[in-house]
XYZ file of C-alpha atoms in Angstrom:
653
model
C -76.415 -175.158 167.469
C -75.265 -175.731 163.565
C -77.175 -175.323 160.348
C -76.800 -179.176 160.149
C -77.779 -180.042 163.696
C -80.486 -177.846 163.485
C -81.685 -180.144 160.573
C -81.321 -183.408 162.676
C -82.120 -181.603 166.275
C -85.070 -184.018 166.556
C -83.358 -186.870 166.360
C -80.626 -185.005 168.925
C -83.342 -185.168 171.478
C -84.024 -188.833 172.487
C -85.665 -187.593 175.623
C -88.715 -185.214 173.508
C -89.632 -187.991 170.774
C -93.106 -186.899 170.142
C -91.890 -183.219 168.954
C -92.742 -182.278 165.428
C -90.260 -183.076 163.281
C -91.256 -180.167 160.503
C -87.262 -179.248 160.406
C -86.791 -182.972 159.219
C -88.514 -182.146 155.400
C -86.312 -180.469 153.309
C -88.434 -177.555 151.867
C -90.103 -177.808 148.606
C -90.643 -181.855 149.551
C -94.353 -183.271 149.663
C -94.748 -184.752 152.922
C -96.306 -187.749 153.280
C -99.331 -188.498 155.347
C -98.790 -190.341 158.736
C -101.601 -191.122 159.769
C -102.391 -194.183 158.239
C -99.727 -196.301 158.869
C -99.722 -194.979 162.636
C -104.201 -196.344 162.749
C -102.250 -199.773 162.173
C -100.239 -199.394 164.667
C -103.079 -197.339 167.496
C -104.083 -201.487 168.971
C -100.979 -202.140 169.568
C -100.011 -198.805 171.517
C -102.906 -199.104 173.347
C -101.859 -202.422 174.659
C -98.592 -200.241 176.022
C -100.435 -197.608 177.004
C -98.664 -195.124 174.589
C -101.547 -192.236 173.713
C -102.097 -191.878 170.467
C -100.679 -188.466 169.896
C -97.739 -189.986 169.645
C -98.361 -192.092 166.932
C -98.354 -188.815 164.247
C -94.505 -187.481 165.356
C -93.237 -191.533 165.046
C -94.771 -191.952 161.689
C -93.751 -188.496 160.502
C -89.683 -189.753 161.408
C -89.924 -192.649 159.689
C -91.844 -190.730 156.391
C -89.105 -188.167 156.986
C -86.150 -190.649 157.482
C -87.182 -193.646 155.020
C -87.206 -196.550 158.138
C -89.511 -198.801 159.104
C -92.401 -197.214 162.158
C -91.366 -200.449 164.581
C -87.696 -198.951 164.101
C -88.866 -195.396 165.062
C -91.199 -196.512 167.728
C -88.187 -198.078 169.590
C -85.741 -195.577 168.640
C -87.939 -192.833 169.978
C -87.633 -194.819 173.556
C -91.419 -194.478 174.003
C -91.068 -198.746 174.659
C -89.177 -201.321 175.532
C -87.995 -203.855 172.632
C -89.435 -207.158 174.585
C -92.906 -205.041 175.251
C -93.296 -204.717 172.017
C -93.269 -207.325 170.912
C -95.484 -208.739 173.688
C -97.845 -206.210 172.638
C -97.509 -207.508 169.229
C -98.277 -210.502 169.563
C -101.794 -210.083 171.779
C -102.607 -207.615 169.237
C -102.143 -210.644 166.469
C -103.317 -213.255 169.429
C -100.024 -215.576 168.789
C -98.079 -216.737 171.316
C -94.508 -214.994 172.458
C -91.294 -216.598 172.691
C -89.259 -214.925 176.139
C -86.229 -217.052 175.342
C -84.832 -218.694 172.079
C -82.451 -221.442 172.798
C -79.935 -222.118 169.548
C -79.853 -225.764 169.387
C -83.716 -225.576 168.148
C -83.357 -223.200 165.465
C -83.620 -224.152 161.878
C -81.952 -221.893 159.460
C -79.505 -222.252 156.651
C -76.329 -220.665 157.904
C -76.511 -218.599 154.865
C -79.477 -217.417 155.607
C -78.579 -216.194 159.288
C -75.553 -214.500 157.845
C -77.768 -212.438 155.538
C -80.290 -211.753 158.624
C -77.710 -210.443 160.652
C -76.134 -208.140 158.261
C -79.303 -206.440 157.171
C -80.389 -203.012 157.971
C -84.009 -203.446 159.400
C -83.549 -207.166 158.727
C -84.708 -208.735 155.184
C -87.676 -208.802 154.012
C -87.685 -211.266 151.589
C -85.873 -214.054 154.123
C -86.992 -217.450 154.108
C -89.184 -218.019 157.089
C -86.908 -219.598 160.817
C -88.245 -222.466 162.433
C -88.336 -223.948 165.722
C -88.250 -227.136 166.992
C -89.821 -228.292 170.359
C -90.155 -231.347 171.280
C -94.402 -233.401 170.585
C -95.003 -230.156 168.483
C -94.749 -229.120 164.911
C -92.291 -226.498 163.957
C -92.851 -223.083 164.408
C -92.144 -220.007 162.073
C -90.891 -217.558 164.245
C -91.907 -213.966 163.702
C -89.335 -211.296 164.311
C -86.532 -212.005 161.786
C -87.689 -210.197 158.633
C -88.705 -206.367 158.047
C -92.297 -206.789 160.283
C -95.082 -206.305 158.146
C -97.946 -205.493 160.527
C -101.295 -204.980 157.772
C -100.063 -207.777 156.359
C -99.169 -210.055 159.034
C -103.467 -209.323 160.152
C -104.069 -210.200 156.905
C -102.260 -213.537 155.755
C -104.215 -214.328 159.886
C -107.186 -213.008 158.823
C -106.999 -215.172 155.528
C -106.123 -218.572 156.924
C -106.354 -218.642 160.833
C -105.121 -222.060 161.178
C -101.649 -220.803 160.800
C -101.989 -219.143 163.972
C -100.493 -221.995 166.048
C -97.832 -222.756 164.035
C -96.343 -219.168 164.822
C -94.766 -217.181 167.234
C -93.602 -213.747 168.005
C -90.162 -213.025 168.985
C -88.036 -210.161 169.843
C -85.687 -209.595 167.816
C -83.147 -208.989 169.884
C -83.265 -212.548 171.389
C -82.817 -213.970 168.369
C -80.299 -212.487 166.952
C -78.162 -213.494 169.839
C -79.265 -216.643 168.874
C -78.630 -216.512 165.371
C -74.927 -214.902 166.502
C -73.978 -218.185 168.686
C -75.474 -220.234 165.601
C -72.964 -218.621 162.695
C -70.622 -218.462 165.797
C -68.149 -221.271 164.186
C -68.567 -219.658 160.423
C -67.932 -216.059 161.795
C -64.688 -217.085 163.792
C -63.273 -219.280 160.625
C -63.859 -216.452 158.709
C -61.891 -213.490 160.400
C -58.646 -215.728 161.003
C -58.899 -217.123 157.297
C -60.462 -215.329 155.070
C -57.856 -212.864 153.877
C -54.659 -215.634 154.692
C -57.242 -217.787 151.642
C -58.211 -215.160 149.546
C -55.266 -213.457 148.966
C -52.338 -214.458 150.367
C -49.862 -212.126 149.731
C -51.635 -209.598 152.045
C -51.315 -211.932 155.301
C -49.123 -210.871 157.672
C -50.002 -215.275 159.071
C -46.286 -215.562 157.640
C -44.002 -213.057 158.677
C -41.418 -213.837 155.987
C -41.332 -215.333 153.140
C -38.141 -218.020 152.849
C -36.413 -215.259 150.358
C -37.121 -212.783 152.544
C -36.057 -214.606 155.493
C -32.671 -215.424 153.642
C -32.143 -211.995 152.473
C -32.469 -211.227 156.613
C -30.098 -213.942 156.885
C -27.697 -212.476 154.430
C -27.462 -208.962 156.061
C -26.997 -209.830 159.526
C -23.977 -212.157 158.263
C -22.642 -210.237 155.698
C -22.741 -206.903 158.594
C -20.729 -208.012 161.306
C -18.247 -209.842 158.760
C -18.002 -206.499 156.466
C -17.170 -204.626 159.617
C -14.709 -206.949 160.895
C -12.982 -207.519 157.116
C -13.260 -203.549 156.142
C -14.517 -201.676 159.516
C -14.057 -197.936 157.875
C -15.608 -198.646 154.451
C -17.981 -201.003 156.365
C -19.466 -197.907 158.745
C -19.358 -194.816 155.844
C -21.110 -197.846 154.304
C -24.162 -198.381 157.351
C -24.340 -194.668 157.211
C -25.143 -193.965 153.576
C -27.629 -196.268 153.353
C -29.450 -194.853 157.038
C -29.237 -191.665 155.252
C -30.754 -193.166 152.113
C -34.106 -193.623 154.360
C -33.379 -190.743 156.844
C -33.007 -187.705 154.475
C -36.278 -189.789 152.246
C -38.965 -189.064 155.581
C -36.401 -185.721 156.304
C -37.786 -184.738 151.878
C -41.116 -185.975 152.852
C -41.928 -184.005 156.021
C -40.232 -181.155 154.180
C -43.246 -181.375 150.824
C -45.648 -181.559 153.326
C -44.575 -178.503 155.372
C -44.961 -176.712 152.159
C -48.981 -177.442 152.361
C -49.552 -177.926 155.888
C -51.966 -175.777 157.618
C -53.347 -175.915 161.440
C -56.577 -177.097 161.673
C -60.028 -175.785 160.226
C -63.516 -177.098 160.577
C -65.463 -177.213 156.789
C -69.090 -176.515 156.597
C -71.249 -178.612 155.898
C -74.295 -177.797 153.891
C -77.851 -178.746 154.729
C -79.460 -182.671 154.719
C -82.237 -184.296 154.008
C -82.951 -187.104 156.971
C -84.012 -189.448 153.645
C -80.588 -189.685 152.000
C -78.748 -190.770 155.032
C -77.933 -194.477 154.750
C -77.358 -196.657 157.351
C -74.204 -196.277 159.468
C -72.423 -198.473 161.180
C -69.829 -197.501 164.038
C -67.896 -199.857 165.349
C -65.537 -199.860 168.814
C -63.483 -203.099 169.710
C -63.349 -202.792 173.322
C -60.649 -204.728 175.281
C -60.118 -204.107 179.484
C -61.848 -200.635 178.918
C -64.258 -200.861 182.129
C -62.965 -197.801 183.441
C -64.299 -195.876 180.332
C -67.235 -197.245 179.516
C -69.765 -194.776 180.811
C -67.843 -191.844 178.755
C -67.628 -193.831 175.820
C -71.720 -193.990 175.881
C -72.027 -190.473 176.907
C -69.801 -189.989 173.846
C -71.319 -191.796 171.347
C -74.485 -190.680 172.475
C -74.030 -186.879 170.841
C -73.400 -187.929 167.024
C -75.688 -186.428 165.141
C -77.079 -188.947 163.013
C -80.391 -190.526 162.552
C -81.362 -193.179 165.560
C -83.556 -195.978 163.359
C -80.520 -195.107 161.043
C -77.682 -196.015 163.765
C -76.029 -198.725 164.798
C -73.107 -198.605 166.911
C -70.969 -201.997 167.898
C -68.978 -202.424 171.197
C -66.914 -205.144 169.879
C -65.307 -206.941 173.341
C -63.802 -210.590 174.019
C -65.904 -213.038 175.012
C -63.346 -213.516 177.846
C -63.433 -209.841 179.050
C -65.669 -209.697 182.423
C -64.790 -206.910 183.635
C -65.545 -204.944 180.751
C -68.978 -206.947 179.450
C -70.179 -206.436 183.145
C -69.555 -202.795 183.044
C -70.913 -202.711 179.364
C -74.584 -203.920 180.902
C -74.599 -202.161 184.061
C -76.356 -199.502 181.539
C -79.442 -199.378 179.761
C -78.318 -199.177 176.458
C -80.195 -197.970 173.925
C -81.768 -200.362 170.938
C -79.217 -198.809 168.356
C -76.522 -200.162 170.682
C -75.573 -203.602 170.362
C -72.612 -205.967 172.688
C -70.825 -208.156 170.105
C -68.157 -210.739 171.810
C -65.583 -212.520 170.005
C -64.604 -216.607 171.223
C -61.012 -216.264 172.293
C -59.968 -218.430 168.713
C -56.863 -217.492 166.448
C -54.716 -214.207 167.491
C -56.151 -211.880 169.971
C -56.287 -209.110 168.097
C -58.089 -205.018 167.721
C -57.994 -206.466 163.886
C -59.461 -210.411 164.314
C -61.939 -208.610 166.538
C -63.732 -205.751 163.829
C -63.219 -208.396 161.346
C -65.399 -210.938 162.851
C -68.433 -208.496 163.873
C -67.858 -207.231 160.414
C -70.938 -209.388 159.151
C -72.916 -208.877 161.754
C -73.376 -205.205 160.997
C -75.662 -203.503 158.308
C -74.570 -199.780 157.741
C -73.983 -198.998 153.627
C -70.642 -196.718 155.756
C -68.999 -198.080 158.710
C -66.506 -196.251 161.306
C -64.106 -197.317 163.511
C -63.444 -195.829 166.422
C -61.053 -196.883 169.475
C -62.382 -196.355 173.263
C -61.293 -193.147 174.926
C -62.050 -191.460 171.441
C -64.535 -188.025 171.716
C -66.124 -188.345 167.828
C -66.772 -184.390 167.210
C -70.629 -184.921 166.491
C -71.065 -184.204 162.932
C -68.085 -186.091 161.928
C -70.299 -189.194 160.517
C -71.974 -185.985 158.376
C -69.185 -184.648 157.602
C -67.739 -188.302 155.590
C -70.893 -189.261 154.222
C -71.181 -186.034 152.518
C -67.380 -186.607 151.331
C -68.325 -190.523 149.962
C -71.447 -189.031 148.419
C -69.419 -186.036 146.323
C -66.948 -188.266 145.303
C -66.916 -191.220 142.578
C -66.840 -194.052 144.093
C -62.868 -195.434 144.555
C -62.918 -193.267 147.449
C -63.052 -195.924 149.777
C -61.791 -194.535 153.333
C -61.479 -191.518 155.199
C -59.496 -190.264 158.384
C -60.379 -188.022 160.397
C -57.955 -186.172 161.939
C -56.700 -187.259 165.816
C -56.224 -184.163 167.952
C -54.291 -184.557 171.700
C -56.230 -182.946 174.255
C -53.711 -183.313 177.458
C -50.713 -181.938 175.811
C -50.107 -179.778 178.648
C -49.605 -182.987 180.879
C -46.105 -183.756 180.751
C -42.793 -184.212 177.892
C -44.438 -186.740 176.717
C -47.800 -185.696 176.512
C -46.550 -182.557 174.523
C -44.536 -184.526 172.075
C -47.138 -187.207 170.573
C -49.896 -184.205 170.341
C -47.312 -182.445 168.214
C -46.845 -185.986 166.093
C -49.893 -186.301 166.289
C -50.372 -182.869 164.877
C -47.976 -183.175 162.185
C -49.265 -186.220 160.544
C -52.831 -185.279 160.917
C -52.965 -182.091 159.759
C -50.197 -182.131 157.418
C -48.665 -185.425 156.451
C -51.827 -187.164 155.806
C -53.885 -184.398 153.772
C -50.647 -183.802 151.722
C -50.374 -187.126 150.723
C -54.493 -187.251 150.387
C -54.414 -184.478 147.557
C -51.734 -186.045 145.962
C -53.571 -189.317 145.575
C -50.954 -191.446 146.807
C -51.284 -194.263 149.603
C -52.408 -193.429 152.503
C -51.522 -195.313 155.940
C -54.499 -195.178 158.139
C -54.565 -194.141 161.470
C -55.613 -196.965 163.741
C -59.206 -194.505 164.923
C -61.312 -192.539 163.415
C -61.897 -194.435 159.752
C -64.884 -194.091 158.222
C -65.528 -196.600 155.183
C -67.489 -197.638 152.355
C -68.801 -201.303 153.196
C -68.383 -202.828 149.647
C -64.935 -201.424 149.508
C -63.856 -202.929 153.120
C -65.190 -206.412 152.180
C -63.624 -206.342 148.327
C -60.345 -205.740 150.009
C -60.889 -208.850 152.271
C -60.991 -206.451 155.602
C -58.640 -206.140 158.085
C -56.165 -208.886 158.411
C -56.073 -209.664 161.867
C -52.440 -211.249 162.101
C -50.842 -207.711 161.947
C -50.585 -205.178 164.779
C -50.892 -202.062 163.053
C -54.187 -202.935 160.851
C -55.091 -199.132 159.340
C -51.617 -199.241 157.751
C -51.290 -202.577 156.426
C -55.252 -201.532 155.589
C -54.164 -198.590 153.767
C -51.926 -199.835 151.585
C -54.144 -202.730 150.429
C -56.808 -200.884 149.742
C -54.401 -198.987 147.487
C -53.193 -201.962 146.027
C -56.824 -202.856 144.549
C -57.528 -199.939 142.830
C -58.785 -197.665 146.271
C -58.420 -193.758 146.977
C -58.038 -193.118 150.227
C -58.758 -189.458 151.653
C -59.630 -186.706 154.804
C -62.147 -184.753 156.626
C -61.421 -182.285 159.097
C -64.010 -183.033 161.745
C -61.717 -184.149 163.965
C -61.502 -187.208 167.197
C -60.393 -186.440 170.663
C -58.053 -188.622 172.839
C -55.475 -188.528 175.312
C -52.148 -189.175 175.122
C -50.011 -192.063 177.044
C -49.537 -190.955 180.485
C -46.911 -192.561 181.735
C -43.718 -193.947 179.636
C -44.607 -197.528 180.750
C -47.625 -197.206 178.600
C -46.318 -195.263 175.730
C -43.129 -197.491 175.266
C -45.421 -200.605 174.373
C -47.679 -198.735 172.252
C -44.859 -197.531 169.799
C -43.199 -200.300 170.031
C -46.521 -201.844 168.490
C -46.613 -199.420 165.905
C -43.024 -199.963 164.677
C -43.547 -203.919 164.548
C -46.893 -203.158 162.732
C -44.896 -201.116 160.430
C -42.695 -203.894 159.751
C -45.059 -206.626 159.478
C -46.871 -204.553 156.363
C -43.110 -203.848 154.604
C -42.235 -207.094 154.308
C -45.705 -208.057 153.618
C -46.550 -205.857 150.314
C -42.700 -206.423 149.646
C -42.687 -210.066 149.260
C -43.301 -209.134 145.081
C -41.980 -205.723 144.771
C -42.148 -205.310 140.902
C -45.851 -206.175 140.990
C -46.265 -203.776 144.593
C -45.442 -200.882 142.054
C -47.769 -201.942 139.220
C -50.394 -201.767 141.017
C -49.853 -198.508 142.735
C -47.969 -196.548 140.946
C -43.769 -195.319 141.618
C -44.814 -192.631 143.828
C -46.770 -194.420 145.888
C -44.105 -197.322 145.944
C -41.436 -194.708 146.904
C -43.435 -193.339 149.761
C -43.795 -197.002 151.281
C -40.792 -197.312 151.628
C -39.514 -193.930 153.393
C -43.222 -194.445 156.023
C -43.086 -197.932 156.290
C -39.274 -199.111 156.234
C -37.796 -195.380 155.972
C -39.755 -194.277 159.754
C -37.867 -197.856 160.949
C -34.474 -197.915 159.892
C -34.588 -194.316 161.091
C -35.853 -194.489 164.630
C -33.170 -197.797 164.831
C -29.828 -195.524 163.317
C -30.699 -192.639 165.277
C -28.927 -193.834 168.169
C -26.243 -195.084 166.218
C -25.497 -191.781 164.772
C -25.836 -189.912 167.899
C -23.169 -192.723 168.842
C -20.529 -191.980 166.307
C -21.299 -188.310 166.097
C -19.540 -188.609 169.580
C -17.005 -190.334 169.009
C -15.742 -188.659 166.289
C -16.155 -185.346 168.293
C -14.242 -186.273 170.668
C -11.129 -187.543 168.287
C -11.462 -184.605 166.583
C -10.829 -182.894 169.732
C -7.345 -184.708 170.308
C -6.370 -184.860 166.322
C -4.333 -182.106 165.054
C -5.251 -182.694 161.323
C -8.385 -183.985 160.107
C -9.141 -187.614 161.306
C -10.530 -190.616 157.940
C -13.660 -190.329 160.039
C -14.676 -186.698 159.180
C -17.475 -187.430 156.362
C -18.718 -189.744 158.476
C -18.713 -187.008 161.057
C -20.374 -185.033 158.450
C -22.884 -187.222 157.257
C -24.661 -187.752 160.772
C -24.841 -184.655 162.088
C -26.419 -183.961 158.384
C -28.754 -186.482 158.920
C -29.822 -185.646 161.986
C -29.768 -181.882 161.860
C -32.201 -182.182 158.785
C -34.175 -184.811 160.485
C -34.883 -182.576 163.590
C -35.961 -179.863 162.030
C -38.137 -181.339 159.579
C -39.706 -183.153 162.235
C -40.156 -179.829 163.979
C -40.727 -177.621 160.929
C -43.791 -179.699 160.110
C -45.410 -179.702 163.419
C -45.015 -176.504 163.703
C -46.659 -175.464 160.141
C -49.974 -177.405 161.459
C -49.941 -175.566 165.220
C -52.490 -172.942 166.461
C -51.634 -169.727 167.908
C -52.279 -171.241 171.579
C -50.531 -174.555 170.861
C -47.517 -172.360 169.546
C -47.013 -171.183 173.017
C -45.160 -174.170 173.739
C -43.264 -174.728 171.388
C -39.852 -174.498 172.441
C -40.253 -177.036 174.920
C -41.101 -179.487 172.070
C -37.570 -178.396 170.348
C -36.042 -178.780 173.755
C -37.309 -182.485 174.319
C -37.187 -183.246 170.654
C -33.795 -185.023 170.798
C -34.511 -187.060 174.265
C -38.159 -187.878 172.066
C -36.534 -189.008 169.477
C -33.934 -191.531 171.812
C -37.105 -192.908 173.222
C -38.214 -193.207 169.872
C -35.212 -195.422 168.782
C -35.234 -197.406 172.371
C -39.256 -198.458 170.829
C -38.246 -199.566 167.563
C -35.060 -202.104 168.578
C -38.099 -203.399 170.732
C -40.116 -203.616 167.712
C -37.361 -205.584 165.855
C -37.233 -208.322 169.083
C -40.628 -208.273 169.454
C -41.327 -209.130 165.487
C -39.001 -212.432 165.799
C -40.212 -213.180 169.213
C -43.913 -212.489 169.545
C -44.518 -211.440 166.335
C -48.433 -211.161 166.395
C -48.604 -210.205 170.284
C -50.812 -207.834 170.985
C -49.434 -204.802 173.661
C -52.599 -203.442 175.286
C -52.204 -199.721 175.893
C -54.493 -198.431 179.337
C -56.548 -195.457 178.196
C -58.693 -192.839 179.606
C -61.553 -190.572 178.382
C -59.607 -187.006 176.678
C -61.725 -183.914 178.153
C -62.371 -182.025 175.203
C -63.886 -179.240 173.701
C -65.203 -178.853 170.361
C -63.888 -176.655 167.972
C -65.675 -174.466 165.830
C -67.002 -174.370 162.368
C -64.735 -172.089 160.622
C -64.013 -172.125 156.324
C -60.782 -172.260 155.232
C -61.130 -169.060 153.994
C -61.894 -166.979 157.478
């Protein structure tokens, strides 16, 4: 067990909430006396049959974490929320309301969203009233921060108010408030970015000017081949070379600093310093992975009273919802149902759910992910020690089924090159960082400042990384990984890669609506990298099979020619492009492999040409999809990773 895990050990042992958490208090700190708060709750816990000796550890943990006592009580699993609030109602001699009809609530829309997005609810929230026939409005207790002593004092001074008050379980009230806020949440998720920052929204695939330019290219290329075939062929291949060799240059630069993975050593922490952390997982048709997902999330090292996990599901995905509800979810886990309105995409679902979170920091995972238990701690420590302009941290993704076949092996090799080589190098240079689709950690303020995710972009991660840069924010990387598995079949791999390419084209078109403005906002270096990473990667993939065919055709022509053919220069250009492209791909990936992974490198080398042809097929498919169905999200089936945690090692060890 690491030093950090030992410090937070009581938080990990959810089945032993009575253990004395002395380790939670940093050496030299003055411990706070928990007995006064414990005494306030003693009558309530006696009604629940909870022994008095359980109060002191819970109160101590609440003091150490700077969290409300009742939140720690529920997090410890000593009683269910419904039972606790029934006991509170009995202790205060108030009515208990087991169900809440959203139509009978009297609450301002803004107040509802404030309550839904506030940690531990809001101390200064306006009262929520509940209207029933033939009765005066009832004030609901359970919406704001629960102050048991204050309630007792108020009811003692004004006993007549007891008849106009009722206690309700916060989760029950929260569901009703979400129902009331659903139209506004849906509208915000679909319209906010397009309304506030229209030049950064993919709701329009291409502007009129871009459409005219694309049409001109589609007309001029065939015309050029008809009138000047040799010159047009050479010009087109030279244009392809600019992007192809741009990708080569970027990979070779990154390879100079690339290295195998390591885990940073984390210093001890005081739980009181930790903020509320929101973890969001978007699920769609993921019933099969639910049990392992919940187990994986349960391993996260973070004080449970300061952790909130939001499982974001489509409201009509009954299979996944039933799978989730078949499990008894802990108090910090909540299911959020997204109405079937607007684009049916992951970014729309996340944007809908973001106002329902309260964390100062927000992490995004996929349903099949297994994040390292200490990943949140490394992200928080990195944010804590960095200037406020550091808005996002990307954790590396590690593929665990590389040995199952060619697709998995090459996929794992690509991920190693990207997350161990390319992204850390870009972050070190302080340039734009195209985020991966999962294991992103955000400062909430920065995420909201840039408009959160674009609901119309099918690679919301890459778009958000570029948009953060346009707003003056930086993105960085951390070392503790997330484990997941590569697609298992070609039929799963192709739609996923098609969506990636389509999203990169979307992102490039959106942010290149005004190239001069983009260059001013992100700088010349980042501007050039955008051309390579977004346009260059797609154009290279589109050009790759054309170059292969050209090389083969000219080669056979040269075999039957007695002298140099007019196409010798074209042959040389394409051979250089293909050779350098393969070499750069392999050099960058190989530089990031550990000794165990290098054993199968020869298989990767042999399979690279075939894999690149697969990538090219997905790119051409993406170009068609961008025209035919730009906002369609092709679902990738998942299964959980069979990973083992990496042991912490320092860069120098």
